[in-house]
């Protein structure tokens, strides 16, 4: 329709509606394609289905954040990312639409598994919400809007968007500004208390979690002569009992490393049940303690405060995990068989 609209404007410009215009090859293909679709006469139902999934999105200059919640499930799935340097997203409207596209692509697996046919979007950007509902936008935003609508059409999902005030969009907003760089520490003697609660004697602090570290040996990213290593994954954990408070991007690697080394470790993670590493963590967990809300336990560093980065969301969980637990379960199953 856009090609036809441009052609009509060019034709009627100098001579009015009696003017002549040259049909381009692209327009000729488009005009031949439209009647063929009409002749096919594929019937489609326009039934309005009540929404099955709620997706809340928020975009900032640093990144994007989104949450997904099913109607029949209390678990909230979280996802976030940082904009690439190559991506040119100058306006908030461009970031808002790209955020929606990223959220749909990231939650594609959940949408297909649950056989979702109706999605309700919530955001605090009125322009983005309006463009999605009317299925159209300006030229600068049309390619993103078209991609969103095309993707949802492929999934056979109806989409509806509503605006919410920014006050009620705290989770997605925090995810878009999430502190991923590790410029935060455990406040006070949280790590030492966790070790006492779990009756665990650590030998090394894999990611230095606080100045009041519970061990003499530690690993830290910055240059430190007294540290064992800057890269914790470059050393062996086989003869250690580590305490681990990993960065968000490294949470998934830590249980796998503990499982590979066949050791016990104390790991401090957010209670994010919708993440890919959560099932493995639960399989390896011997015991766990809920330490409370992360914003009361963690403290941002100076760089994070200057850049207004947000702390982790939800509750922090201290888990005693064992790499030998799965082996015991396998042996028990073999004996039963």
Tab-separated table of C-alpha atoms in Angstrom:
chain	number	residue	atom	x	y	z
A	1	UNK	CA	0.000	0.000	0.000
A	2	UNK	CA	2.894	2.370	0.681
A	3	UNK	CA	4.271	1.932	-2.844
A	4	UNK	CA	0.847	2.626	-4.324
A	5	UNK	CA	0.392	5.700	-2.135
A	6	UNK	CA	3.782	7.108	-3.197
A	7	UNK	CA	2.980	6.430	-6.861
A	8	UNK	CA	-0.382	8.238	-6.645
A	9	UNK	CA	1.206	11.264	-4.972
A	10	UNK	CA	3.875	11.482	-7.663
A	11	UNK	CA	1.331	11.113	-10.473
A	12	UNK	CA	-1.137	13.718	-9.226
A	13	UNK	CA	1.562	16.230	-8.244
A	14	UNK	CA	1.922	18.527	-11.277
A	15	UNK	CA	-1.259	17.727	-13.258
A	16	UNK	CA	-3.692	16.698	-10.526
A	17	UNK	CA	-5.776	13.550	-10.767
A	18	UNK	CA	-5.568	13.605	-14.580
A	19	UNK	CA	-1.787	13.192	-14.475
A	20	UNK	CA	0.193	10.228	-15.745
A	21	UNK	CA	2.815	8.195	-13.961
A	22	UNK	CA	5.333	5.487	-14.769
A	23	UNK	CA	4.710	2.154	-13.032
A	24	UNK	CA	7.933	0.821	-11.571
A	25	UNK	CA	8.818	-2.911	-11.630
A	26	UNK	CA	8.296	-3.172	-7.858
A	27	UNK	CA	4.837	-1.622	-8.106
A	28	UNK	CA	3.958	-3.914	-11.018
A	29	UNK	CA	4.837	-6.976	-8.928
A	30	UNK	CA	2.807	-5.593	-6.034
A	31	UNK	CA	-0.254	-4.923	-8.218
A	32	UNK	CA	-0.104	-8.429	-9.670
A	33	UNK	CA	0.341	-9.959	-6.214
A	34	UNK	CA	-2.720	-8.338	-4.644
A	35	UNK	CA	-5.364	-9.764	-7.083
A	36	UNK	CA	-3.810	-13.225	-6.789
A	37	UNK	CA	-4.304	-13.119	-3.017
A	38	UNK	CA	-7.903	-12.022	-3.484
A	39	UNK	CA	-8.533	-14.908	-5.909
A	40	UNK	CA	-7.185	-17.432	-3.395
A	41	UNK	CA	-9.883	-16.263	-0.963
A	42	UNK	CA	-8.370	-17.852	2.129
A	43	UNK	CA	-10.849	-17.486	4.932
A	44	UNK	CA	-9.521	-16.156	8.226
A	45	UNK	CA	-11.311	-15.858	11.524
A	46	UNK	CA	-11.185	-12.540	13.326
A	47	UNK	CA	-12.093	-13.835	16.753
A	48	UNK	CA	-10.914	-11.692	19.649
A	49	UNK	CA	-9.181	-14.043	22.092
A	50	UNK	CA	-8.677	-13.036	25.755
A	51	UNK	CA	-4.991	-12.501	26.424
A	52	UNK	CA	-3.020	-15.437	27.813
A	53	UNK	CA	0.325	-13.742	28.428
A	54	UNK	CA	1.349	-10.385	29.823
A	55	UNK	CA	4.635	-8.925	28.576
A	56	UNK	CA	5.900	-5.714	30.168
A	57	UNK	CA	8.752	-3.903	28.420
A	58	UNK	CA	10.987	-0.922	29.082
A	59	UNK	CA	13.940	0.526	27.188
A	60	UNK	CA	16.686	2.854	28.355
A	61	UNK	CA	19.719	4.326	26.645
A	62	UNK	CA	21.846	1.503	28.012
A	63	UNK	CA	19.666	-1.516	27.302
A	64	UNK	CA	16.254	-3.133	27.365
A	65	UNK	CA	14.256	-5.175	29.842
A	66	UNK	CA	11.117	-7.296	29.691
A	67	UNK	CA	9.062	-9.610	31.872
A	68	UNK	CA	6.651	-12.348	30.851
A	69	UNK	CA	3.906	-13.751	33.044
A	70	UNK	CA	1.420	-16.455	32.135
A	71	UNK	CA	-2.157	-16.244	33.356
A	72	UNK	CA	-2.067	-19.744	34.835
A	73	UNK	CA	1.401	-19.454	36.366
A	74	UNK	CA	2.833	-17.270	39.112
A	75	UNK	CA	6.406	-17.583	37.814
A	76	UNK	CA	7.628	-14.405	36.153
A	77	UNK	CA	10.204	-14.800	33.403
A	78	UNK	CA	12.735	-11.980	33.125
A	79	UNK	CA	14.960	-11.025	30.237
A	80	UNK	CA	17.240	-8.099	29.489
A	81	UNK	CA	20.084	-7.011	27.260
A	82	UNK	CA	22.430	-4.182	26.352
A	83	UNK	CA	22.291	-2.305	23.064
A	84	UNK	CA	25.135	-3.066	20.700
A	85	UNK	CA	27.435	-0.251	19.687
A	86	UNK	CA	26.536	-0.891	16.056
A	87	UNK	CA	22.808	-0.337	16.665
A	88	UNK	CA	21.763	3.255	15.992
A	89	UNK	CA	18.754	3.945	18.204
A	90	UNK	CA	18.615	7.695	18.598
A	91	UNK	CA	15.028	8.195	19.748
A	92	UNK	CA	13.112	6.680	22.640
A	93	UNK	CA	10.465	5.476	20.177
A	94	UNK	CA	13.033	3.449	18.250
A	95	UNK	CA	14.319	1.949	21.477
A	96	UNK	CA	10.781	1.163	22.629
A	97	UNK	CA	9.849	-0.743	19.472
A	98	UNK	CA	13.187	-2.555	19.361
A	99	UNK	CA	12.644	-3.545	22.981
A	100	UNK	CA	9.319	-5.168	22.053
A	101	UNK	CA	10.966	-7.031	19.180
A	102	UNK	CA	13.798	-8.278	21.415
A	103	UNK	CA	11.314	-9.429	24.064
A	104	UNK	CA	9.219	-11.368	21.538
A	105	UNK	CA	12.300	-13.078	20.095
A	106	UNK	CA	13.681	-13.901	23.552
A	107	UNK	CA	10.356	-15.319	24.800
A	108	UNK	CA	9.657	-17.230	21.572
A	109	UNK	CA	10.339	-20.589	23.230
A	110	UNK	CA	7.829	-19.958	26.038
A	111	UNK	CA	5.176	-18.706	23.617
A	112	UNK	CA	5.455	-21.849	21.498
A	113	UNK	CA	5.549	-24.249	24.445
A	114	UNK	CA	2.422	-22.799	26.027
A	115	UNK	CA	0.650	-22.480	22.638
A	116	UNK	CA	-0.116	-18.813	23.148
A	117	UNK	CA	-2.553	-17.101	20.758
A	118	UNK	CA	-2.999	-13.714	22.436
A	119	UNK	CA	-0.332	-11.457	23.966
A	120	UNK	CA	-0.963	-8.319	25.982
A	121	UNK	CA	1.870	-5.783	25.903
A	122	UNK	CA	2.344	-3.097	28.527
A	123	UNK	CA	4.799	-0.204	28.291
A	124	UNK	CA	5.163	3.399	29.373
A	125	UNK	CA	5.842	4.706	25.846
A	126	UNK	CA	2.583	6.006	24.369
A	127	UNK	CA	3.925	6.252	20.804
A	128	UNK	CA	5.106	2.647	20.760
A	129	UNK	CA	1.800	1.421	22.153
A	130	UNK	CA	-0.181	3.454	19.612
A	131	UNK	CA	1.932	2.262	16.659
A	132	UNK	CA	1.513	-1.404	17.571
A	133	UNK	CA	-2.252	-1.098	17.982
A	134	UNK	CA	-2.780	0.706	14.680
A	135	UNK	CA	-0.222	-1.544	12.895
A	136	UNK	CA	1.478	1.438	11.309
A	137	UNK	CA	4.053	4.099	12.092
A	138	UNK	CA	6.246	6.794	10.607
A	139	UNK	CA	8.943	6.028	8.045
A	140	UNK	CA	11.715	6.007	10.640
A	141	UNK	CA	9.873	3.383	12.699
A	142	UNK	CA	8.033	1.428	10.008
A	143	UNK	CA	10.707	-1.250	9.496
A	144	UNK	CA	10.690	-2.164	13.201
A	145	UNK	CA	6.891	-2.098	13.464
A	146	UNK	CA	6.517	-4.255	10.350
A	147	UNK	CA	9.028	-6.771	11.711
A	148	UNK	CA	7.095	-7.065	14.990
A	149	UNK	CA	3.769	-7.583	13.223
A	150	UNK	CA	5.289	-10.036	10.743
A	151	UNK	CA	6.850	-12.057	13.559
A	152	UNK	CA	3.587	-12.241	15.491
A	153	UNK	CA	1.767	-13.267	12.328
A	154	UNK	CA	4.230	-16.127	11.840
A	155	UNK	CA	3.573	-17.270	15.406
A	156	UNK	CA	-0.213	-16.899	14.787
A	157	UNK	CA	-0.519	-14.643	17.807
A	158	UNK	CA	-2.770	-11.639	18.287
A	159	UNK	CA	-1.112	-8.671	19.929
A	160	UNK	CA	-2.580	-5.790	21.901
A	161	UNK	CA	-0.733	-2.976	23.615
A	162	UNK	CA	-1.671	-0.652	26.460
A	163	UNK	CA	0.127	2.188	28.168
A	164	UNK	CA	1.012	2.077	31.860
A	165	UNK	CA	2.554	4.849	33.985
A	166	UNK	CA	6.270	4.556	34.628
A	167	UNK	CA	5.650	4.198	38.376
A	168	UNK	CA	4.105	0.765	37.785
A	169	UNK	CA	6.888	-0.368	35.463
A	170	UNK	CA	9.683	-0.717	38.006
A	171	UNK	CA	10.790	-4.286	37.243
A	172	UNK	CA	11.255	-3.844	33.500
A	173	UNK	CA	12.838	-0.429	34.092
A	174	UNK	CA	15.377	-1.931	36.498
A	175	UNK	CA	16.161	-4.715	34.028
A	176	UNK	CA	16.891	-2.166	31.298
A	177	UNK	CA	19.415	-0.438	33.585
A	178	UNK	CA	20.688	-3.581	35.298
A	179	UNK	CA	24.179	-3.483	36.773
A	180	UNK	CA	25.918	-6.241	34.826
A	181	UNK	CA	29.484	-5.035	35.297
A	182	UNK	CA	29.781	-6.331	38.857
A	183	UNK	CA	30.263	-2.899	40.409
A	184	UNK	CA	28.369	-3.937	43.535
A	185	UNK	CA	29.221	-5.755	46.755
A	186	UNK	CA	27.522	-7.656	49.524
A	187	UNK	CA	26.943	-5.299	52.412
A	188	UNK	CA	28.457	-5.997	55.818
A	189	UNK	CA	29.305	-9.565	56.735
A	190	UNK	CA	26.618	-11.172	54.592
A	191	UNK	CA	28.986	-13.758	53.110
A	192	UNK	CA	30.312	-14.785	56.540
A	193	UNK	CA	26.787	-15.117	57.922
A	194	UNK	CA	25.767	-17.254	54.969
A	195	UNK	CA	28.676	-19.611	55.643
A	196	UNK	CA	27.665	-19.918	59.306
A	197	UNK	CA	24.041	-20.609	58.444
A	198	UNK	CA	25.001	-23.341	55.984
A	199	UNK	CA	27.838	-24.678	58.207
A	200	UNK	CA	30.203	-24.325	55.297
A	201	UNK	CA	33.917	-23.551	55.538
A	202	UNK	CA	35.038	-21.898	52.308
A	203	UNK	CA	38.650	-21.969	51.190
A	204	UNK	CA	38.448	-19.395	48.382
A	205	UNK	CA	36.192	-16.522	47.322
A	206	UNK	CA	35.834	-17.071	43.570
A	207	UNK	CA	34.381	-13.630	42.824
A	208	UNK	CA	35.351	-11.325	45.654
A	209	UNK	CA	31.924	-10.548	47.042
A	210	UNK	CA	32.785	-7.968	49.715
A	211	UNK	CA	35.637	-6.283	51.514
A	212	UNK	CA	34.828	-8.452	54.516
A	213	UNK	CA	35.627	-11.600	52.567
A	214	UNK	CA	35.361	-14.859	54.556
A	215	UNK	CA	38.581	-16.354	53.104
A	216	UNK	CA	42.203	-15.340	52.681
A	217	UNK	CA	42.361	-16.640	49.125
A	218	UNK	CA	40.245	-14.866	46.548
A	219	UNK	CA	39.899	-13.993	42.865
A	220	UNK	CA	39.144	-10.504	41.640
A	221	UNK	CA	38.830	-8.932	38.191
A	222	UNK	CA	40.979	-5.878	38.917
A	223	UNK	CA	44.747	-6.073	39.298
A	224	UNK	CA	45.676	-7.327	42.752
A	225	UNK	CA	48.984	-8.995	43.608
A	226	UNK	CA	47.509	-10.865	46.541
A	227	UNK	CA	44.689	-12.389	44.467
A	228	UNK	CA	44.947	-15.946	43.178
A	229	UNK	CA	43.778	-14.966	39.692
A	230	UNK	CA	41.839	-12.348	37.779
A	231	UNK	CA	39.911	-14.958	35.797
A	232	UNK	CA	38.359	-17.402	38.260
A	233	UNK	CA	37.718	-19.969	35.523
A	234	UNK	CA	41.420	-20.164	34.643
A	235	UNK	CA	42.319	-21.954	37.895
A	236	UNK	CA	41.306	-25.379	39.186
A	237	UNK	CA	38.521	-25.651	41.757
A	238	UNK	CA	39.065	-29.368	42.372
A	239	UNK	CA	40.617	-29.118	45.854
A	240	UNK	CA	38.660	-26.090	46.961
A	241	UNK	CA	35.413	-25.313	48.734
A	242	UNK	CA	34.549	-22.046	47.020
A	243	UNK	CA	32.043	-19.381	47.892
A	244	UNK	CA	30.643	-17.944	44.681
A	245	UNK	CA	28.787	-14.689	44.099
A	246	UNK	CA	28.954	-14.472	40.299
A	247	UNK	CA	28.072	-11.734	37.864
A	248	UNK	CA	24.706	-12.117	36.151
A	249	UNK	CA	26.278	-13.206	32.875
A	250	UNK	CA	28.355	-15.903	34.632
A	251	UNK	CA	25.682	-17.506	36.825
A	252	UNK	CA	25.010	-20.260	34.286
A	253	UNK	CA	28.693	-21.255	34.052
A	254	UNK	CA	29.282	-21.675	37.781
A	255	UNK	CA	27.000	-24.696	38.511
A	256	UNK	CA	28.387	-26.434	35.424
A	257	UNK	CA	31.940	-25.871	36.667
A	258	UNK	CA	31.052	-27.200	40.129
A	259	UNK	CA	29.447	-30.226	38.495
A	260	UNK	CA	32.521	-30.791	36.330
A	261	UNK	CA	34.943	-30.501	39.274
A	262	UNK	CA	32.684	-32.694	41.487
A	263	UNK	CA	32.974	-30.446	44.520
A	264	UNK	CA	30.730	-28.641	46.975
A	265	UNK	CA	30.284	-24.889	46.783
A	266	UNK	CA	28.244	-22.104	48.310
A	267	UNK	CA	26.646	-19.930	45.639
A	268	UNK	CA	24.701	-16.684	46.067
A	269	UNK	CA	22.243	-16.007	43.247
A	270	UNK	CA	19.019	-14.085	42.657
A	271	UNK	CA	15.837	-16.120	42.935
A	272	UNK	CA	14.944	-15.980	39.253
A	273	UNK	CA	12.922	-19.111	38.599
A	274	UNK	CA	12.420	-18.374	34.918
A	275	UNK	CA	16.101	-18.397	33.964
A	276	UNK	CA	17.757	-21.188	32.005
A	277	UNK	CA	20.213	-22.009	34.827
A	278	UNK	CA	17.512	-22.412	37.499
A	279	UNK	CA	16.617	-26.123	36.866
A	280	UNK	CA	20.274	-27.207	37.052
A	281	UNK	CA	20.809	-25.168	40.202
A	282	UNK	CA	17.815	-26.846	41.849
A	283	UNK	CA	19.061	-30.304	40.882
A	284	UNK	CA	22.432	-29.639	42.494
A	285	UNK	CA	21.122	-27.877	45.617
A	286	UNK	CA	21.595	-29.693	48.921
A	287	UNK	CA	20.122	-26.903	51.055
A	288	UNK	CA	19.338	-23.225	50.608
A	289	UNK	CA	18.561	-20.107	52.645
A	290	UNK	CA	16.649	-17.015	51.532
A	291	UNK	CA	18.630	-13.928	52.557
A	292	UNK	CA	15.983	-11.347	51.703
A	293	UNK	CA	15.626	-8.632	49.105
A	294	UNK	CA	18.693	-7.856	47.023
A	295	UNK	CA	18.382	-4.076	47.342
A	296	UNK	CA	18.807	-4.416	51.122
A	297	UNK	CA	21.855	-6.685	50.878
A	298	UNK	CA	23.765	-5.355	47.872
A	299	UNK	CA	25.419	-1.970	47.505
A	300	UNK	CA	26.272	-0.262	44.233
A	301	UNK	CA	29.763	1.043	43.590
A	302	UNK	CA	30.724	4.591	42.646
A	303	UNK	CA	30.597	3.995	38.874
A	304	UNK	CA	27.191	2.318	39.094
A	305	UNK	CA	25.790	5.193	41.142
A	306	UNK	CA	27.069	7.787	38.671
A	307	UNK	CA	25.535	5.960	35.719
A	308	UNK	CA	22.267	5.193	37.553
A	309	UNK	CA	22.568	1.430	37.134
A	310	UNK	CA	20.015	-0.674	38.968
A	311	UNK	CA	20.739	-3.499	41.400
A	312	UNK	CA	19.483	-7.065	41.095
A	313	UNK	CA	15.761	-7.607	41.478
A	314	UNK	CA	13.926	-9.894	43.840
A	315	UNK	CA	15.385	-12.015	46.597
A	316	UNK	CA	18.894	-13.388	47.044
A	317	UNK	CA	19.267	-17.102	47.608
A	318	UNK	CA	22.264	-18.783	49.231
A	319	UNK	CA	22.505	-22.393	48.065
A	320	UNK	CA	24.849	-25.189	49.020
A	321	UNK	CA	25.342	-27.095	45.775
A	322	UNK	CA	27.132	-30.359	45.143
A	323	UNK	CA	28.551	-31.725	41.916
A	324	UNK	CA	28.168	-35.261	43.255
A	325	UNK	CA	24.443	-35.091	43.951
A	326	UNK	CA	23.433	-36.101	40.432
A	327	UNK	CA	25.776	-39.101	40.540
A	328	UNK	CA	24.089	-40.332	43.730
A	329	UNK	CA	20.669	-39.933	42.127
A	330	UNK	CA	21.784	-41.884	39.058
A	331	UNK	CA	23.178	-44.715	41.200
A	332	UNK	CA	19.971	-44.865	43.233
A	333	UNK	CA	17.915	-45.108	40.033
A	334	UNK	CA	20.158	-47.882	38.714
A	335	UNK	CA	19.759	-49.883	41.946
A	336	UNK	CA	15.970	-49.579	41.768
A	337	UNK	CA	16.004	-50.827	38.199
